[in-house]
Coordinates of C-alpha atoms and ligand atoms in Angstrom, one line a residue:
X1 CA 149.8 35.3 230.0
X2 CA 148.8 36.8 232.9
X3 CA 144.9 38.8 234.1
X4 CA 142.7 35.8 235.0
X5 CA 144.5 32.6 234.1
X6 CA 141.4 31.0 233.5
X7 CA 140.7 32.6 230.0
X8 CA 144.6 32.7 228.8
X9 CA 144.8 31.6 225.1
X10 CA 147.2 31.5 222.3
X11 CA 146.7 30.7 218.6
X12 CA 149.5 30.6 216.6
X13 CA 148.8 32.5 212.9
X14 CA 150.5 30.4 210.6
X15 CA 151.6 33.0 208.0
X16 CA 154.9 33.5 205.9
X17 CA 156.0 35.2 209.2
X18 CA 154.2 33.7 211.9
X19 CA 152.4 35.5 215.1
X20 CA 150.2 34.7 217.6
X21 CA 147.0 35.9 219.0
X22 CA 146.8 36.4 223.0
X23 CA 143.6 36.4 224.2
X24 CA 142.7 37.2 228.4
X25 CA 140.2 38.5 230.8
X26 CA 141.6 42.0 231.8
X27 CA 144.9 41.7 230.2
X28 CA 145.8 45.3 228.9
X29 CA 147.7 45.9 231.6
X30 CA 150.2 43.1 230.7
X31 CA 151.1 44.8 227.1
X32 CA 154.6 44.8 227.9
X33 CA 155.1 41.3 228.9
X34 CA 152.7 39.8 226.6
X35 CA 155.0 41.6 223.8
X36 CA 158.5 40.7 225.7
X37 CA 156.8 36.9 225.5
X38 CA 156.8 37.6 221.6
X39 CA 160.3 38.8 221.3
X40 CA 158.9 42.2 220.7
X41 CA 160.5 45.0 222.4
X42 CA 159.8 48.2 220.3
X43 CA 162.1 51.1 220.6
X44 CA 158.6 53.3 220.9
X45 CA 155.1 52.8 220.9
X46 CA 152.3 54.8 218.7
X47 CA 148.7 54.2 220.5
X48 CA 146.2 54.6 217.9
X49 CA 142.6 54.8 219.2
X50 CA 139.5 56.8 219.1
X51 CA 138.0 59.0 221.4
X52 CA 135.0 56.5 222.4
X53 CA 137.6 53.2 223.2
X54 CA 140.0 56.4 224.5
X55 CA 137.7 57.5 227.4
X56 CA 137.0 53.7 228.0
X57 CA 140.3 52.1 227.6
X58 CA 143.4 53.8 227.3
X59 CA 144.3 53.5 230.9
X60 CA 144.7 50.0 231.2
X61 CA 147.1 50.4 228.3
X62 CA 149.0 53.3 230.0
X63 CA 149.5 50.7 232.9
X64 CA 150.7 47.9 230.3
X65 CA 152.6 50.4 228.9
X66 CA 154.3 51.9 231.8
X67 CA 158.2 51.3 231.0
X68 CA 158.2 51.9 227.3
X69 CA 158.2 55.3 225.6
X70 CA 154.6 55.8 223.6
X71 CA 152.5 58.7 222.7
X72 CA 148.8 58.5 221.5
X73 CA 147.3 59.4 218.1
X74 CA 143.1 59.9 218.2
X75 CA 141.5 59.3 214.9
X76 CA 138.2 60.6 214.8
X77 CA 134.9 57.7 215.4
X78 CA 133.3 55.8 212.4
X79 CA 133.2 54.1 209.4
X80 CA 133.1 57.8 207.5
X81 CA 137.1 58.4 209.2
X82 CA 138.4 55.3 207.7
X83 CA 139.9 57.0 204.8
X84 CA 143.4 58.8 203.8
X85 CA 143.0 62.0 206.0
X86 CA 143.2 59.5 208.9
X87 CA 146.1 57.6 207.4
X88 CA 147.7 61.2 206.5
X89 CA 147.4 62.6 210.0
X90 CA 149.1 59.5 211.5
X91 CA 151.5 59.7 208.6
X92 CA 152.1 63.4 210.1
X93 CA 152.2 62.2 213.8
X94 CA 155.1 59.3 213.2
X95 CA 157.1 61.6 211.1
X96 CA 157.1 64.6 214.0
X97 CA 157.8 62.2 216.1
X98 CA 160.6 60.6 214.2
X99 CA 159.4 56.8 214.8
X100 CA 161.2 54.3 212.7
X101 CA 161.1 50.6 212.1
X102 CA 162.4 49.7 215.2
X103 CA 159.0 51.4 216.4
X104 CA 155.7 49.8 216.8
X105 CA 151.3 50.7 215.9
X106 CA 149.6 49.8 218.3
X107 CA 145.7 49.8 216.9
X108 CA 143.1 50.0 219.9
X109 CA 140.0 49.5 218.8
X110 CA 137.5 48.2 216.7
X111 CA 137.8 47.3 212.8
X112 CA 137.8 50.6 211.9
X113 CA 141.0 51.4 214.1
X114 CA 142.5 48.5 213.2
X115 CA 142.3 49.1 209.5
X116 CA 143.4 52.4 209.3
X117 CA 146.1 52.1 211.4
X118 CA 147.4 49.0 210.2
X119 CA 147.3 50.6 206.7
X120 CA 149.7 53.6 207.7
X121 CA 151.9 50.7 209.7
X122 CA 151.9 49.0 206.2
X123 CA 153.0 52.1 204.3
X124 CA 155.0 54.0 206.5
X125 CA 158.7 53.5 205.6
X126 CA 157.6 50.8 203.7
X127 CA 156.2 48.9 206.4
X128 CA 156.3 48.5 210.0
X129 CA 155.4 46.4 213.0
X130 CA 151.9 47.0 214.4
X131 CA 150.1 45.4 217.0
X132 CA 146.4 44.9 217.0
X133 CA 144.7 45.2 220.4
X134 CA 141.1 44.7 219.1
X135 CA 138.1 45.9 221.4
X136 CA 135.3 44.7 219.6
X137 CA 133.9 41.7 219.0
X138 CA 133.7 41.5 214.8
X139 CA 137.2 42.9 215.3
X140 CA 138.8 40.3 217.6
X141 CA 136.7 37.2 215.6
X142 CA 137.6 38.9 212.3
X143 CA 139.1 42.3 211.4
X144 CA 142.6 41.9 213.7
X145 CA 143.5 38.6 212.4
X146 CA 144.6 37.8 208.7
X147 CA 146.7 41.7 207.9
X148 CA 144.1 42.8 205.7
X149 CA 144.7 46.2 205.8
X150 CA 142.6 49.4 204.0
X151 CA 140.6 52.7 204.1
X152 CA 137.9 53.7 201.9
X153 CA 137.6 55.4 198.7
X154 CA 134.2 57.4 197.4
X155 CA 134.0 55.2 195.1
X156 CA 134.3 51.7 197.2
X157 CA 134.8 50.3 200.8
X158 CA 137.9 48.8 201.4
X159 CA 139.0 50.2 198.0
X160 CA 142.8 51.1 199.1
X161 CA 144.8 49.1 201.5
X162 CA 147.2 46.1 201.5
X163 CA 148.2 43.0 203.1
X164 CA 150.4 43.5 206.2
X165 CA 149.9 41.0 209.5
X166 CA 150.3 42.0 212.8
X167 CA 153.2 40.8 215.1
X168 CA 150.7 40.1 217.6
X169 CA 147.0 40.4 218.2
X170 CA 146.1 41.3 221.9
X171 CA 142.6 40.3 223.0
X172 CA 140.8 41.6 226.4
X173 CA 138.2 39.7 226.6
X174 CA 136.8 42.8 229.6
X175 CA 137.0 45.5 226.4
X176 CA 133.5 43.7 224.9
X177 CA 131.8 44.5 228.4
X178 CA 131.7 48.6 227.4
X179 CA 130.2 47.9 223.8
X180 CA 126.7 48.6 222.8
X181 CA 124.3 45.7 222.4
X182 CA 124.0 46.8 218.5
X183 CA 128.0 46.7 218.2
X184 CA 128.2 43.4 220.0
X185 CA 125.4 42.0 217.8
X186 CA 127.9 43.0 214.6
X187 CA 129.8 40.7 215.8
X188 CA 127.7 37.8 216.5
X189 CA 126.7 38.0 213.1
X190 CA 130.3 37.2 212.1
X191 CA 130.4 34.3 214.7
X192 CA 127.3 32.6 213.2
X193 CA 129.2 33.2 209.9
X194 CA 132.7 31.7 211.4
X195 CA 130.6 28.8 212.9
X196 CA 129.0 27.8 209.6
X197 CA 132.8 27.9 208.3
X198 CA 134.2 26.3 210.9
X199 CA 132.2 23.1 210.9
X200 CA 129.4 21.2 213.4
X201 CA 130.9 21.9 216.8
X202 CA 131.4 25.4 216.6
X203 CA 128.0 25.9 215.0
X204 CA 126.5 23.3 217.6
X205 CA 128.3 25.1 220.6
X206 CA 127.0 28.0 219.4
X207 CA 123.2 26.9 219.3
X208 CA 123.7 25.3 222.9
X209 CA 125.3 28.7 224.3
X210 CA 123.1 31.1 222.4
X211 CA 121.8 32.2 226.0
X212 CA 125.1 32.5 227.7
X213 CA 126.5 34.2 223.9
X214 CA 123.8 37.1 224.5
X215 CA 124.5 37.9 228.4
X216 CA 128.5 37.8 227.2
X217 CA 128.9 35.2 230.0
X218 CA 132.8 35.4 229.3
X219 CA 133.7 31.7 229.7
X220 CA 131.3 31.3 226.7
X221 CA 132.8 34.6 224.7
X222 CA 136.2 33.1 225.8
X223 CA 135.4 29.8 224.2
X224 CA 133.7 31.1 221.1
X225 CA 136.4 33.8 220.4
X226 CA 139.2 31.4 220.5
X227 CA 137.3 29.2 218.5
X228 CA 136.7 31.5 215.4
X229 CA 140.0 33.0 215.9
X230 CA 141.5 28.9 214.8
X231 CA 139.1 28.9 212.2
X232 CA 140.2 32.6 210.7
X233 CA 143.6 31.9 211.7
X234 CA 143.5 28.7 209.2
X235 CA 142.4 30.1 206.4
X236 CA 144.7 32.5 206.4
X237 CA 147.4 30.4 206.9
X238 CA 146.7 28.7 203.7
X239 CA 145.5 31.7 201.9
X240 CA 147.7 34.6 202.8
X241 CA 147.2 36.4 199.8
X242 CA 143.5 36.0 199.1
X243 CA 143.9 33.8 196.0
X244 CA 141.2 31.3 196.6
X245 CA 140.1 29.7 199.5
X246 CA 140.0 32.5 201.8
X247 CA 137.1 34.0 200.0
X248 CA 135.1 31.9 202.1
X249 CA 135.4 34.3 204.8
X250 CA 132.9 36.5 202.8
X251 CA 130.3 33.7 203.1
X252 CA 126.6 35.5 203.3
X253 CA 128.2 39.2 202.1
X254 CA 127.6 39.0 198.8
X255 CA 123.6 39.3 199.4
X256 CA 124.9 41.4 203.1
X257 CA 126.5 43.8 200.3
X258 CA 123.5 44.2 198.2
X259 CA 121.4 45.1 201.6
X260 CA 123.5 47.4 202.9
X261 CA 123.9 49.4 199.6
X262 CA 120.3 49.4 199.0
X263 CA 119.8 51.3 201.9
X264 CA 123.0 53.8 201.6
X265 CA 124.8 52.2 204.4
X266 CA 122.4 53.5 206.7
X267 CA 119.5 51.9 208.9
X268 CA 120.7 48.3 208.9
X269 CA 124.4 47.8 210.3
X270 CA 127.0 45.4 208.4
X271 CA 125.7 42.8 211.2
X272 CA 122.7 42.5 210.6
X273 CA 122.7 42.4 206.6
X274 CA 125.2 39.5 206.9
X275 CA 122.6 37.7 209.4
X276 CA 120.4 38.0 206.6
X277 CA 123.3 37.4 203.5
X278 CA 123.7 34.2 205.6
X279 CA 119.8 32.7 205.4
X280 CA 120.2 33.9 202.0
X281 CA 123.1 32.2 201.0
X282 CA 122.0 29.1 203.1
X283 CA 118.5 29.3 201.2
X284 CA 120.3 29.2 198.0
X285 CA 122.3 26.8 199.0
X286 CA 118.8 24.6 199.4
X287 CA 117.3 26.0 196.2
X288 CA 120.3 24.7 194.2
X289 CA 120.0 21.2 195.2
X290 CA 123.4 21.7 197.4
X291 CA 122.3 22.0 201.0
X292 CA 119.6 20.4 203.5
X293 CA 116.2 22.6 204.5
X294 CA 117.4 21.0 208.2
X295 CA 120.7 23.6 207.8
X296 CA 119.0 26.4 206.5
X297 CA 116.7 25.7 209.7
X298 CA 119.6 25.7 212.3
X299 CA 121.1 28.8 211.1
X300 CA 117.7 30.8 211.2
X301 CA 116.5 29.6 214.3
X302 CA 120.7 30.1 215.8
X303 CA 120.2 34.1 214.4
X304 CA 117.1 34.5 216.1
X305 CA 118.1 33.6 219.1
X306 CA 121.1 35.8 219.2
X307 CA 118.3 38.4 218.3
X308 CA 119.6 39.0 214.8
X309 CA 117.0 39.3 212.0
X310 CA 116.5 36.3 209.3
X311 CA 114.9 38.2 206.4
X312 CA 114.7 41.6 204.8
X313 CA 111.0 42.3 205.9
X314 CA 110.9 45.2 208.1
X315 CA 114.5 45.7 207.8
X316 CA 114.2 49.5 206.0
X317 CA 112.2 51.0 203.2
X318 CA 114.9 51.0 200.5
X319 CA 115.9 47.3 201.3
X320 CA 113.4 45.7 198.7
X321 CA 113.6 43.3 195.9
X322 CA 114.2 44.8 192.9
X323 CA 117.3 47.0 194.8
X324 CA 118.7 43.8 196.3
X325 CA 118.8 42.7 192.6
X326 CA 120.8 45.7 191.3
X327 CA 122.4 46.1 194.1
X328 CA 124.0 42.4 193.3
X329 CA 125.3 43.0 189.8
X330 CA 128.0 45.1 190.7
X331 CA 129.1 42.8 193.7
X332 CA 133.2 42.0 193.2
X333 CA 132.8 38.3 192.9
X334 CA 131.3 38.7 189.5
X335 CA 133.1 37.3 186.7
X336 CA 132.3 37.6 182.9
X337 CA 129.2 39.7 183.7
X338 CA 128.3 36.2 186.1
X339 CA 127.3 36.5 189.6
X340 CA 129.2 33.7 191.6
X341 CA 127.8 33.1 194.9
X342 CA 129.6 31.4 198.4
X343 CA 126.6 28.5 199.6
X344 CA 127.7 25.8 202.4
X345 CA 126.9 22.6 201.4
X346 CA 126.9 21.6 205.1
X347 CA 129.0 23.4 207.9
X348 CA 132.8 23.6 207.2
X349 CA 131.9 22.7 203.7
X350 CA 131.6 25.8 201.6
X351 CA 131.7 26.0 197.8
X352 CA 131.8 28.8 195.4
X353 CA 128.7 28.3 193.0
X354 CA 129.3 29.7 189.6
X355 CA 126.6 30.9 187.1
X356 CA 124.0 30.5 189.3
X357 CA 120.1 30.7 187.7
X358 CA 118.7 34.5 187.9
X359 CA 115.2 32.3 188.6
X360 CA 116.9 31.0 191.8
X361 CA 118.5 34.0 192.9
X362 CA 115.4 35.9 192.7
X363 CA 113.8 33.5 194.0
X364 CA 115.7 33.5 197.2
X365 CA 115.4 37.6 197.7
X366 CA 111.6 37.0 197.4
X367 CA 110.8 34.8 200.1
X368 CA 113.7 36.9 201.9
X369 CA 111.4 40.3 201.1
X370 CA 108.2 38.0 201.9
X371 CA 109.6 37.0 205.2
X372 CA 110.6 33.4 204.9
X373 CA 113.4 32.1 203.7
X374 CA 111.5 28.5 203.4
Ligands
NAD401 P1 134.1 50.0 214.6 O1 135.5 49.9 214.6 O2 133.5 51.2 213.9 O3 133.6 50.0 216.1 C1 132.2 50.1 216.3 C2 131.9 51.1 217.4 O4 132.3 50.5 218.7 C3 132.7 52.4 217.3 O5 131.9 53.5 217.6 C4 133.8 52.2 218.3 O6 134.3 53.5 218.8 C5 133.1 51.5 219.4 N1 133.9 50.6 220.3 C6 135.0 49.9 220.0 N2 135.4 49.2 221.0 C7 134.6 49.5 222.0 C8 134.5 49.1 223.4 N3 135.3 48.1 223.9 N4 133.5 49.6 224.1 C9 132.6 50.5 223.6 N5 132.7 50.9 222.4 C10 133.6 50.4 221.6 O7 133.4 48.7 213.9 P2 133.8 47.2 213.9 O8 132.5 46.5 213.8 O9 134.7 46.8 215.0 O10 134.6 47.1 212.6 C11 134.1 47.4 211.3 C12 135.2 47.7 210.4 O11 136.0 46.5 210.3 C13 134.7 48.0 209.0 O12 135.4 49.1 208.5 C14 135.1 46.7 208.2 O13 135.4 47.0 206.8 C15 136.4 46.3 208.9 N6 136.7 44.9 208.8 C16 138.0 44.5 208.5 C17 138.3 43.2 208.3 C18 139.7 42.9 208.0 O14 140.0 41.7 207.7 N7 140.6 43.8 208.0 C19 137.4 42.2 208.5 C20 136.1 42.6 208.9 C21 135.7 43.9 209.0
LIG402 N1 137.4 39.4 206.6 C1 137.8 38.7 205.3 C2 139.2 38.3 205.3 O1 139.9 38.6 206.2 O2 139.6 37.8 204.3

């Protein structure tokens, strides 16, 4: 790796057809040796991007880029573009340009990017390589490792996609100095969640760092980043397919779900419902006998200081109780009309609670509505 030696990583993703995940300080620029590392030398490139992460980033990948032939494809920004008209138009744009499978994806950008372009990589002629080149943070902790793949559907997020990994995931570590605070904060949100999965030291370094994690003091970010990409990169490796133990990774969403719906996706952004979903999930972790009031403690005093709210009070009108509850029963974890909820027992230990008591689980949304989760 080149850019600033001092923040060069690799992780290996051990999956039926392994990759690895580069991360550096200011390492667009060395896309084509980073990929000629990885025995990846694509016949043509497809950029996929969006005008925001276009206006800020594309350059350094036209300098990374400068001896192979590529051409750029501009989805428009947002959660509401992550659907099959985005996935058609780069459909149209590969087929014009006659790209085959000895050509590559390249996704720059966030999650949404990622996903959309990674599912027309996964369908296109039945599948071709794509490269993820992540630019946010929930993105390069989460979204560009594992090749979960999909666009949304009126009726559901995520509802159409598939399971295609990258051949290699490409992180800047300089891209997370453009985002917004709120957009960074997604991510956090996804740290604290990787850190509760990933055991004591992550969530300890973490709650040491919490200073240096806000300012994006990169040696920090560096660390941290490469830290939750192991974690994710683990679970995946022994749960390609999402058959079982990788539906930890949804740890604090199901009640992050229930927020988010309650208020029509608008108002509270995914990270800060799964700050919340995660004292929830901790709290009923406690309320079930399972977990210590000392975690449940650590995780809300951790969110707080990364700024991230710890209850639903205050977070939006629609956000109350009795939504939360509806919201719940239609959450995709449920199995024989039975809500089954994701608690840690401790970090790195987390357990999939079946039938859990409707006395508890109200319980739990109360004091989250009240404005203590203790
Ligand atoms: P996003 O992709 O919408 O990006 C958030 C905003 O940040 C956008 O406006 C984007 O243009 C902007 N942006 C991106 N990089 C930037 C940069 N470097 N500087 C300034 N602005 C920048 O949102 P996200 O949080 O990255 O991803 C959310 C999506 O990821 C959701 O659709 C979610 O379903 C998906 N996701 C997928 C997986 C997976 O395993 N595939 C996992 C988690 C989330
Ligand atoms: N983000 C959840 C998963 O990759 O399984």
């Amino acid at each position: 790796m080149t850019g600033d030696d001092a923040f060069a990583r690799v992780v290996p993703v051990n999956t039926q057809r392994p990759y690895k995940v580069h991360m550096g300080m200011r390492v667009l620029a060395q896309m084509e040796q980073v990929m000629a590392v990885e025995g990846l030398v694509p016949s043509r490139v497809l950029v996929v991007t969006n005008p925001t992460v276009q206006a800020l980033w594309l350059r350094e990948v036209e300098k990374g880029l400068a001896s192979l032939p590529w051409d750029v494809a501009v989805i428009p920004d947002g959660e509401a573009h992550k659907n099959l008209k985005s996935v058609s138009s780069l459909y149209d744009m590969l087929a014009g340009l006659e790209f085959d499978r000895s050509s590559v994806v390249l996704a720059l950008g966030g999650g949404v990017v990622g996903d959309v372009a990674g599912f027309a990589a996964a369908t296109y002629m039945r599948g071709i390589a794509f490269v993820q080149v992540p630019t946010t943070l929930l993105a390069q902790v989460d979204a560009s490792v594992g090749g979960k793949v999909a666009v949304d559907h009126p009726r559901g997020k995520n509802l159409i996609g598939a399971f295609h990994q990258p051949v290699l995931v490409l992180c800047d570590l300089a891209t997370l100095e453009t985002l917004p605070y709120r957009v960074y904060a997604e991510g956090l949100a996804e740290v604290v969640k990787t850190a509760l999965i990933g055991g004591h030291e992550l969530l300890q370094f973490a709650g040491d760092h919490a200073d240096e994690l806000l300012r994006r003091d990169p040696s920090v970010v560096c660390s941290v980043v490469e830290d939750c990409v192991r974690v994710k990169a683990s679970i995946v490796a022994a749960d390609e397919r999402d058959l079982g133990s990788r539906m930890q990774l949804n740890l604090g969403h199901t009640f992050g779900h229930a927020i988010e719906t309650s208020c029509g996706f608008e108002g509270v952004s995914h990270g800060e419902a799964v700050a919340v979903g995660l004292v929830m999930a901790v709290n009923l972790g406690v309320q079930l006998g399972v977990a210590g009031a000392d975690l449940l403690h650590h995780v809300e005093h951790l969110l707080s200081r990364l700024q991230l709210p710890t209850t639903m009070a205050g977070l939006h009108a629609h956000v109350t109780p009795g939504a939360v509850r509806r919201n719940l029963r239609a959450d995709k974890k449920r199995r024989d009309g039975r809500l089954r909820f994701l608690v840690p027992r401790a970090p790195g230990d987390i357990i999939l609670v079946e039938s859990v008591p409707e006395e508890l689980i109200s319980r739990v949304i109360s004091e989250s509505a009240r404005g203590s989760a203790t």
